[in-house]
Coordinates of C-alpha atoms and ligand atoms in Angstrom, one line a residue:
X1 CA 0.0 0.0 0.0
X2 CA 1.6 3.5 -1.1
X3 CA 1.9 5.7 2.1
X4 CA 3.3 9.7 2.5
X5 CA 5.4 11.5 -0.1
X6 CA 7.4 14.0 2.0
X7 CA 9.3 16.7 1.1
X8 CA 12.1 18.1 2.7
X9 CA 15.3 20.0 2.0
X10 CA 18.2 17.3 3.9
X11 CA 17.1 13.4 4.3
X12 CA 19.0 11.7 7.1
X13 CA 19.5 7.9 7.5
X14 CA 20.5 7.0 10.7
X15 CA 19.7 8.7 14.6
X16 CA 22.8 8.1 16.0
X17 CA 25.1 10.8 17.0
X18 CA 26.0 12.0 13.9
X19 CA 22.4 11.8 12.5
X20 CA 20.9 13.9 15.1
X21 CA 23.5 16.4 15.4
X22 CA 23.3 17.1 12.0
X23 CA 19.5 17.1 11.9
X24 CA 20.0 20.5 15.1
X25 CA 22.3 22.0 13.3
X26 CA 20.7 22.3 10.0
X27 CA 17.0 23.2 12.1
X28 CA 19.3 26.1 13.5
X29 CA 20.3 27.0 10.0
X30 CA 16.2 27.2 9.0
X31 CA 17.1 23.8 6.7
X32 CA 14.4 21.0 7.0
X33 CA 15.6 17.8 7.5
X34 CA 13.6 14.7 8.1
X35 CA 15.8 11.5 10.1
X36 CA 15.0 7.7 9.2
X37 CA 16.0 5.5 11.7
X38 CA 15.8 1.6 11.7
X39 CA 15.7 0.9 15.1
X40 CA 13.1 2.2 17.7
X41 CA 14.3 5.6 20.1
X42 CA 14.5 3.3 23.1
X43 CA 16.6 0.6 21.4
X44 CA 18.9 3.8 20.1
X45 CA 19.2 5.1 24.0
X46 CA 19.9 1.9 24.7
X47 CA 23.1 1.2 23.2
X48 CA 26.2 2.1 25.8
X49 CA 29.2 3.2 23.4
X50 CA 31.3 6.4 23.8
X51 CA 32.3 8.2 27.1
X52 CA 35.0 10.6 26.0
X53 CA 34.3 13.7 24.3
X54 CA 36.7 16.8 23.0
X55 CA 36.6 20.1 23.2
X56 CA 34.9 20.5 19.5
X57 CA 32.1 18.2 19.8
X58 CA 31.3 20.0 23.3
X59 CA 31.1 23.2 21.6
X60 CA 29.2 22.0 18.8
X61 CA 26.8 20.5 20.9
X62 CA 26.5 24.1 22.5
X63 CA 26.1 25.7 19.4
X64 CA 23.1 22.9 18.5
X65 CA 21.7 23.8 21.9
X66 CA 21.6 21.2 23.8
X67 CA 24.7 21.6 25.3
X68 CA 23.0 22.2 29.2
X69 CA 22.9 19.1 30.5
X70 CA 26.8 18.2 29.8
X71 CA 27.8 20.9 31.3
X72 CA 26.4 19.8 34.8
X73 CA 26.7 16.4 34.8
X74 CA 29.8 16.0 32.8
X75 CA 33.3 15.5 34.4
X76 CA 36.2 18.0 33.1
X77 CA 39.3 15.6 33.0
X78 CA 42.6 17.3 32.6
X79 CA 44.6 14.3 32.1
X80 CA 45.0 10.6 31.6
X81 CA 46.8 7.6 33.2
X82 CA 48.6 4.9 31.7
X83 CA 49.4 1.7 33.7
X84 CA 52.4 -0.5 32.7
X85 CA 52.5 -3.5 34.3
X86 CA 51.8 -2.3 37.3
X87 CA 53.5 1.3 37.3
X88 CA 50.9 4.1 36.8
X89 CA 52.2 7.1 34.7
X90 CA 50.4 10.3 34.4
X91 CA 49.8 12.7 31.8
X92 CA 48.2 16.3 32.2
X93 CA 46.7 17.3 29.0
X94 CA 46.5 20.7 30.7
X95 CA 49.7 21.3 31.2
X96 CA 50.8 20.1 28.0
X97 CA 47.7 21.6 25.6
X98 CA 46.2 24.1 28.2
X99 CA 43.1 21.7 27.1
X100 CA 41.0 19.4 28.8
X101 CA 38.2 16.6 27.9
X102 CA 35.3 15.8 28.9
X103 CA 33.6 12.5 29.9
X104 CA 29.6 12.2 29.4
X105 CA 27.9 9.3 27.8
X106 CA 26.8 9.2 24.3
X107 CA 23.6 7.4 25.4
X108 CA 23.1 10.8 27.7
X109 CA 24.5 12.9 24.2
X110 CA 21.6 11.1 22.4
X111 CA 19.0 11.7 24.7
X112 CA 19.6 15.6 24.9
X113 CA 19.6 15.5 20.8
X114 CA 16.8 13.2 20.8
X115 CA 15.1 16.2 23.5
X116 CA 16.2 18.7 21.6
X117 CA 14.8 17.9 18.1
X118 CA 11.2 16.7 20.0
X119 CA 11.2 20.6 21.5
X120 CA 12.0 21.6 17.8
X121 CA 9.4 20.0 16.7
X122 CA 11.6 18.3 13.5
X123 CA 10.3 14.9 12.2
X124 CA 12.1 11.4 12.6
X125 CA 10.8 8.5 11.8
X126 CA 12.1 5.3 14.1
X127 CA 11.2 2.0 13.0
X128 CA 11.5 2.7 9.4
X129 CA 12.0 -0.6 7.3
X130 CA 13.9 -1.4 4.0
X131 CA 15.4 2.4 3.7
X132 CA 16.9 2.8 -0.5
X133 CA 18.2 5.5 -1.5
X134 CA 17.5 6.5 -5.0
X135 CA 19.2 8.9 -8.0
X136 CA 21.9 10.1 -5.8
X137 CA 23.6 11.5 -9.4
X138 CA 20.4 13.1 -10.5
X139 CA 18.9 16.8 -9.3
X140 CA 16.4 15.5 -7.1
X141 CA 17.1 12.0 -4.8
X142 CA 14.7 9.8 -2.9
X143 CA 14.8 7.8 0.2
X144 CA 12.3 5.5 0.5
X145 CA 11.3 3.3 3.4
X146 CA 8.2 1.3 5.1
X147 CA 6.5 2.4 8.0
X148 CA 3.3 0.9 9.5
X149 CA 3.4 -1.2 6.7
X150 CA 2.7 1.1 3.8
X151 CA 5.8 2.1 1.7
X152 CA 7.0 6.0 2.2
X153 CA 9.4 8.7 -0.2
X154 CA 11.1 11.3 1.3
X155 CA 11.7 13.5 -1.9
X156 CA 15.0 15.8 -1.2
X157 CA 17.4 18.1 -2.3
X158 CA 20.5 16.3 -0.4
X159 CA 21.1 12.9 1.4
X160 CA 23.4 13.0 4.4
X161 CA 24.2 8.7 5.5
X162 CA 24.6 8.9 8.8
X163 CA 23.9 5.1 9.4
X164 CA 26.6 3.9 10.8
X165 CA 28.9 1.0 9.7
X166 CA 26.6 -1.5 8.8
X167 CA 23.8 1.3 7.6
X168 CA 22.7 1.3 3.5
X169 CA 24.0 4.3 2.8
X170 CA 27.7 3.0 2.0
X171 CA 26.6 0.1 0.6
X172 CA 24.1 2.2 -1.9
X173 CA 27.5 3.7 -3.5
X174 CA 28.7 1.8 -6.9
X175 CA 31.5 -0.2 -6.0
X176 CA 33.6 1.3 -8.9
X177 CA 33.1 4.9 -7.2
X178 CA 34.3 4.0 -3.7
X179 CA 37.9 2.7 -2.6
X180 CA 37.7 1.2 1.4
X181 CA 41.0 0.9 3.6
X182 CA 40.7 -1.8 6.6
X183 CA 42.4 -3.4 9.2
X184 CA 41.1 -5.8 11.2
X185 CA 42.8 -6.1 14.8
X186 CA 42.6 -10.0 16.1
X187 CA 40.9 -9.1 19.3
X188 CA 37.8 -7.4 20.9
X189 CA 36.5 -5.6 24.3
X190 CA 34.8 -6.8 26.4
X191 CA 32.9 -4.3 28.5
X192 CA 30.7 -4.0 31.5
X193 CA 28.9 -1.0 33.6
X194 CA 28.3 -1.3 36.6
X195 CA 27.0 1.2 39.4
X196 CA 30.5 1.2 41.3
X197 CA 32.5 4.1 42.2
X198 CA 35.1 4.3 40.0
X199 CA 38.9 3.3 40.9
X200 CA 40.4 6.6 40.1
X201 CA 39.4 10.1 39.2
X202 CA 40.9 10.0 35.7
X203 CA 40.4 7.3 33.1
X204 CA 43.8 4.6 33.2
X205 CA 44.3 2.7 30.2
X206 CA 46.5 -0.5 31.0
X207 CA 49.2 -2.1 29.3
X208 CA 49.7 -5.9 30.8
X209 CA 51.0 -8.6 29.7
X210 CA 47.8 -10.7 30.3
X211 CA 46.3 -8.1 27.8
X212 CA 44.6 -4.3 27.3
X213 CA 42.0 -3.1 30.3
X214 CA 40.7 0.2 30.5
X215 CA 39.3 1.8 33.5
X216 CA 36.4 4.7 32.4
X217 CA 33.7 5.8 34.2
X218 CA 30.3 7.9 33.8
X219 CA 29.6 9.0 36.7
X220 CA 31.1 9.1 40.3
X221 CA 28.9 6.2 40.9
X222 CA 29.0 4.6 37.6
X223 CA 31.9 2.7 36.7
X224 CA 32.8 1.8 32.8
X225 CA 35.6 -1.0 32.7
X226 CA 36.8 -2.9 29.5
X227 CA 39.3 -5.9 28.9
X228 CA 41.1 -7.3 26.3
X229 CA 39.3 -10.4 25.0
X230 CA 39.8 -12.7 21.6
X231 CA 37.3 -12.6 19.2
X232 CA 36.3 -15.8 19.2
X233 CA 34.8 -15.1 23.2
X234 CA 31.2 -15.8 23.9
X235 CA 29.4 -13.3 26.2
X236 CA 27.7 -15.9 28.0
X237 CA 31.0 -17.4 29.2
X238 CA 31.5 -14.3 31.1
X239 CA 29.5 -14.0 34.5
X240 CA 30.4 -10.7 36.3
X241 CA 32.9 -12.5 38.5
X242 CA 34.9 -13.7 35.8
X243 CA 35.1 -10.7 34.6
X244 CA 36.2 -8.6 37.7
X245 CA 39.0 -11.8 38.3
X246 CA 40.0 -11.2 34.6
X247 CA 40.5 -7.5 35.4
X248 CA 42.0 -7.2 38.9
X249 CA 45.6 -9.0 38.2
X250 CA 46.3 -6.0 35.4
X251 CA 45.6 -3.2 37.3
X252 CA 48.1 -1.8 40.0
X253 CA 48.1 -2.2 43.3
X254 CA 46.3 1.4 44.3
X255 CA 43.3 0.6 41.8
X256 CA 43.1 -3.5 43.0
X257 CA 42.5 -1.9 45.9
X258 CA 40.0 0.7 45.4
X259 CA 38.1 -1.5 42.9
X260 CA 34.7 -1.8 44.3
X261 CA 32.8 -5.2 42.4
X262 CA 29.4 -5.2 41.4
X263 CA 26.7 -6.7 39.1
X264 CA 26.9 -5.5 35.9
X265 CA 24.0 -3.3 34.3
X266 CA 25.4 -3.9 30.5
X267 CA 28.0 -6.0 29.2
X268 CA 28.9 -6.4 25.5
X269 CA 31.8 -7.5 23.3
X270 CA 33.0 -4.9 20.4
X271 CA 35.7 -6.1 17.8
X272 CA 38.3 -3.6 17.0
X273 CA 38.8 -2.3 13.6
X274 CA 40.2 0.7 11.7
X275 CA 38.2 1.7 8.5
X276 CA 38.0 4.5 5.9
X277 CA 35.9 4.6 2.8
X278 CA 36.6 7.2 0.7
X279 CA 35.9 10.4 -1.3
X280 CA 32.8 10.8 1.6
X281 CA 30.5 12.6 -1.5
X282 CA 29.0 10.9 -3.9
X283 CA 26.7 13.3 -6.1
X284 CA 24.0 14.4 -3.7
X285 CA 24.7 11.7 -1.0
X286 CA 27.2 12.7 1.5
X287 CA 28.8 10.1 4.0
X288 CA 29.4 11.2 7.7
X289 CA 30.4 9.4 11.1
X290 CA 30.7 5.7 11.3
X291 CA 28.9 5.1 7.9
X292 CA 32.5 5.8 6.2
X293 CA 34.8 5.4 9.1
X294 CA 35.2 3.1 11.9
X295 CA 38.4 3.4 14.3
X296 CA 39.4 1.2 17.4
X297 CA 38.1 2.8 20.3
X298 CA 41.4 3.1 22.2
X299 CA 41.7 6.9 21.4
X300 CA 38.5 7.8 21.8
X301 CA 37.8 8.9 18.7
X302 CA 34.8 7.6 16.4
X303 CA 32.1 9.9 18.3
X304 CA 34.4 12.8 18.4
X305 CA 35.4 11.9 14.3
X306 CA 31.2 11.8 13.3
X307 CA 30.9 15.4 15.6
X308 CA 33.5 17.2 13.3
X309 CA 32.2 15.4 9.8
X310 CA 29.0 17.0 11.0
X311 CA 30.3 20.0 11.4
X312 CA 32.1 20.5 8.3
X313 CA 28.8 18.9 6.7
X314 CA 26.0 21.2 7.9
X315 CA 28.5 24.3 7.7
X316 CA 28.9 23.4 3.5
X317 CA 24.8 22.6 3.7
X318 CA 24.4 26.6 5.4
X319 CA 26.8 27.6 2.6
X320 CA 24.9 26.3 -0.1
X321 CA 21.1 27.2 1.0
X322 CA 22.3 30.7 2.2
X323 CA 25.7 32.0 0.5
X324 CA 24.1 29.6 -2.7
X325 CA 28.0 28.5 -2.9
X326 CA 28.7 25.4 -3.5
X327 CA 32.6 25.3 -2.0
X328 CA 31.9 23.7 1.1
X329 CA 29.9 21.0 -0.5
X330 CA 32.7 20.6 -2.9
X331 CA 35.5 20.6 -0.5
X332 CA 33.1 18.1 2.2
X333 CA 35.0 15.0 1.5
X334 CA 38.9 16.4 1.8
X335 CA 38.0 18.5 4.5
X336 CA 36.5 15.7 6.4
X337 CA 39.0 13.0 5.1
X338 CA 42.0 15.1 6.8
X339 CA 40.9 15.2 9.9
X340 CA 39.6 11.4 9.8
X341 CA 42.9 9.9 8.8
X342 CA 44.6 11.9 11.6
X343 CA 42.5 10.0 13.8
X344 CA 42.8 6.9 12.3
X345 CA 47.2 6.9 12.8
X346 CA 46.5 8.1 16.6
X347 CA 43.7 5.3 17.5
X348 CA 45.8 2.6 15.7
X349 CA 49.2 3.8 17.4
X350 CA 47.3 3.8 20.9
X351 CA 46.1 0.4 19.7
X352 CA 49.0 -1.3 19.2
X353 CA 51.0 0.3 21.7
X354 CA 48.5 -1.5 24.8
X355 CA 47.3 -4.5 23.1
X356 CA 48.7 -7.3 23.5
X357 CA 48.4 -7.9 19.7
X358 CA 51.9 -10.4 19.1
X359 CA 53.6 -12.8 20.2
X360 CA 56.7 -11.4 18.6
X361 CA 59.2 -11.0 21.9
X362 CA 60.5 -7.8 19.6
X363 CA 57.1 -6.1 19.0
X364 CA 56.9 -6.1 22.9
X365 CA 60.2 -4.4 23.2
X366 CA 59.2 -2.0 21.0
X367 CA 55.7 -1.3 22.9
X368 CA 57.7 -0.8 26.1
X369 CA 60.5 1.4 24.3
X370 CA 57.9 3.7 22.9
X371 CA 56.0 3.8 26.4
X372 CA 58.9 5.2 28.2
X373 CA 59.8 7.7 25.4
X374 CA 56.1 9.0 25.5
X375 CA 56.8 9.3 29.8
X376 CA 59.8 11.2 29.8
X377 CA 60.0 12.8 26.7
X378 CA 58.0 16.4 26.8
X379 CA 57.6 16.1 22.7
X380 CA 56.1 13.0 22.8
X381 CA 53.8 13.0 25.7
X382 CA 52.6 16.6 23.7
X383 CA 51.8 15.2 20.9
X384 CA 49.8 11.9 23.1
X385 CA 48.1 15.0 24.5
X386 CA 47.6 17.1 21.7
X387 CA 46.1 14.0 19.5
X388 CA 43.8 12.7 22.4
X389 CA 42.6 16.0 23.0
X390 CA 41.4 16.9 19.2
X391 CA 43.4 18.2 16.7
X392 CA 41.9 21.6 15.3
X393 CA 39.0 21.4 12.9
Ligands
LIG1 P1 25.9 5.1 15.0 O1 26.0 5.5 16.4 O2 26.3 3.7 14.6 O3 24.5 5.4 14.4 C1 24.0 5.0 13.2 C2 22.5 4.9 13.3 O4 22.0 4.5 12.0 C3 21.0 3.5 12.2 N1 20.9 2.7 11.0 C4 19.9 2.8 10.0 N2 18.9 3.7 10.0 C5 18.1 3.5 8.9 N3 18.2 2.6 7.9 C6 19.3 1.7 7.9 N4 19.5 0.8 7.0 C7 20.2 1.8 9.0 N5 21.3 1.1 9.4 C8 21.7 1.7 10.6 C9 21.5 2.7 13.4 O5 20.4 2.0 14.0 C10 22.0 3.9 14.3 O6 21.0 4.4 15.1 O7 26.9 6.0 14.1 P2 27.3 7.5 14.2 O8 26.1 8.4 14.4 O9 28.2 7.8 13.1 O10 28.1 7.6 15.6 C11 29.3 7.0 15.7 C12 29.6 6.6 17.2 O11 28.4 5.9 17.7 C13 30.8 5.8 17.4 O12 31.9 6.3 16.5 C14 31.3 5.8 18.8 O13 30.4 5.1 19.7 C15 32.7 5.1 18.9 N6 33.2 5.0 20.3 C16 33.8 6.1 21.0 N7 33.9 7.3 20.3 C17 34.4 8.4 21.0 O14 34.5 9.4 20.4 N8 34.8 8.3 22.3 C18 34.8 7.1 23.0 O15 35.1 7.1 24.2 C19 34.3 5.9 22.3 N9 34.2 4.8 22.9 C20 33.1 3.8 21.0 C21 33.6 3.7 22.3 C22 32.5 2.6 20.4 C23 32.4 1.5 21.1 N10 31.8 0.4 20.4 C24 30.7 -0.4 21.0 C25 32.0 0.1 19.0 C26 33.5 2.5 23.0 C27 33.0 1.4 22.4 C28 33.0 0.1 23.1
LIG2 C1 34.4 4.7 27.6 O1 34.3 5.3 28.7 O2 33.5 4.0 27.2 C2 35.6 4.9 26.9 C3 36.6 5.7 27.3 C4 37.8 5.9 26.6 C5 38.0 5.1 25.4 C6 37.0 4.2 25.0 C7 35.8 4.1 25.7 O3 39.1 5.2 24.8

């Protein structure tokens, strides 16, 4: 059955991050934009992912308006710890940037977008089946979708695919038109959240030789810790106990004992893997967030990577609909594609420095060679800080 033909200036696939970002900044340009989303809003809130967010995204988030909420509940770090077996090292981003990060969920980001675009009153549709996207080369694209069951078109001037890695967007590009780069890392994390005081004020990421851990946090009752685990691991073979016995043995001895145990409120596996398809335009389609780049989640930087696609993105969109220039639009996809391979060499340098990837007795070396350089070398520990921070947009 033939449902609604809408018309609108942006269509967006996907209400993740980048999706709904995008969707507030174009409402506070006066651009209509309607969102598709596969899943439903609570399944979207539901997801636990980033904690770790830079400078740029907070401002962003300011300038979409929705900013509020981050800045009360949000903790201002000014630096970072790294463990080596055993021997905690710190590093004051503060000092060595005169900048500082922030930690503050992304479910809690996605709520206050989700809040923001509902007081906006802009349309997006959740549950929304079967999304194609249609004459992306032509003057006038289509998404269409089902809803309801009736089948829906979204008729539109652009197409912004914001649907993550394993969205349609990508996948609607011809193969000749797109080149991908990967690397697959042998090895997950495994993640819990517990409601747990944290073991330190500041996150610590570990180097053992048992393998990776990190120790994050959302709260200063809500604890975030992740572990090193092989892909081939099965959630259900890790009650909470195994896990915290997993953990303990690579921490130090301050945060073994701090570590306050707990049952677990989420707990989830994620593989690691560095991605980047490229250009990021493809006529009136353009790719932003995970949807054309994934990167380990060691440096913290896939949430923080979609916030500054977005930004270049709905800056180009202003630039057409007022200034009626097409530059930004045009220059999108190298714009964007800087920045993102930046963050691609930091996230897999931090990988491979704290995994425990190889068995290789020299790679090890090399790990713990490059670890003490980065501790008592000012250069190097700026440049840790300088990259984990956020390069400039
Ligand atoms: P998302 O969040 O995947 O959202 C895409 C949305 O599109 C929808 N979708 C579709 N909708 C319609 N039709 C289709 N066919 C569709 N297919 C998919 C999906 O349902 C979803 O709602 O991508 P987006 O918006 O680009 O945002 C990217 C971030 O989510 C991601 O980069 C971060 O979570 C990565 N990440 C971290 N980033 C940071 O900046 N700092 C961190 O501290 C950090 N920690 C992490 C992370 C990711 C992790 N995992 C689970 C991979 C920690 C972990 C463990
Ligand atoms: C998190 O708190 O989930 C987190 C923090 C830092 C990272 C990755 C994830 O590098």
């Amino acid at each position: 059955m033939l449902g609604s033909t809408i018309r609108t200036q942006v269509a967006i696939v996907g209400a993740g991050p980048a999706g709904l970002l995008l969707g507030q900044l174009l409402h506070k340009h006066g651009i209509d934009n309607v969102i598709l989303e596969r899943q439903s809003g609570e399944y979207v809130l539901g997801r636990v992912r980033a904690g770790v967010i830079e400078q740029g995204t907070m401002d962003l988030l300011d300038e979409a308006g929705v900013g509020a909420r981050m800045h009360e509940d949000g903790l201002v770090h000014e630096g970072v710890q790294i463990c080596v077996d055993g021997i905690r090292h710190r590093l004051s981003f503060k000092e060595l940037t005169g900048k500082t990060v922030m930690v503050y969920g992304q479910t809690e980001i996605t709520k206050d977008l989700m809040d923001g675009r509902a007081a906006a009153g802009a349309p997006t549709v959740y549950s929304a089946d079967d999304v194609a996207l249609h004459d992306l080369f032509g003057d006038q694209p289509r998404v269409t979708y089902r809803a309801g069951g009736k089948a829906h078109e979204v008729a539109c001037d652009f197409i912004a695919g914001c649907d993550g890695f394993h969205g349609v967007s990508r996948k609607s590009v011809p193969q000749s038109a797109i080149a991908t780069h990967e690397r697959v890392y042998p090895l997950g994390w495994l993640g819990i959240l517990a409601d747990t005081p944290p073991v330190s004020e500041e996150l610590i990421y570990v180097r053992h030789a048992h393998g990776f851990a990190l120790c994050s946090m959302r709260s200063p009752t809500r604890s975030r810790y992740y572990i090193q685990c092989s892909l081939a691991e099965d959630i259900d073979a890790w009650p909470d106990d195994r896990f915290w016995e997993e953990l303990k043995p690579r921490l130090d001895d301050e945060a073994r004992r701090r570590l306050v145990t707990g049952p677990s409120i989420e707990k989830s596996i994620a593989p690691l893997r560095s991605f980047v398809a490229e250009p990021m335009r493809f006529g009136r389609l353009f790719l932003a967030g995970d949807a054309s780049h994934i990167v380990p989640p060691t440096g913290a930087k896939g949430l923080n990577l979609a916030a500054s696609d977005v930004r270049y993105l709905a800056q180009a969109l202003a630039e057409h609909y007022v200034e009626k220039s097409a530059a930004g639009l045009d220059h999108y996809s190298q714009r964007a594609l800087a920045r993102v391979w930046k963050a691609e060499r930091f996230s897999w340098w931090m990988t491979t420095l704290l995994h425990n990837i190889s068995d290789n007795h020299f790679d090890r070396k090399l790990q713990l060679a490059e670890l003490d350089y980065l501790f008592r070398s000012k250069a190097a520990a700026t440049a840790f800080a300088e990259n984990y921070v956020g390069l400039p947009y």
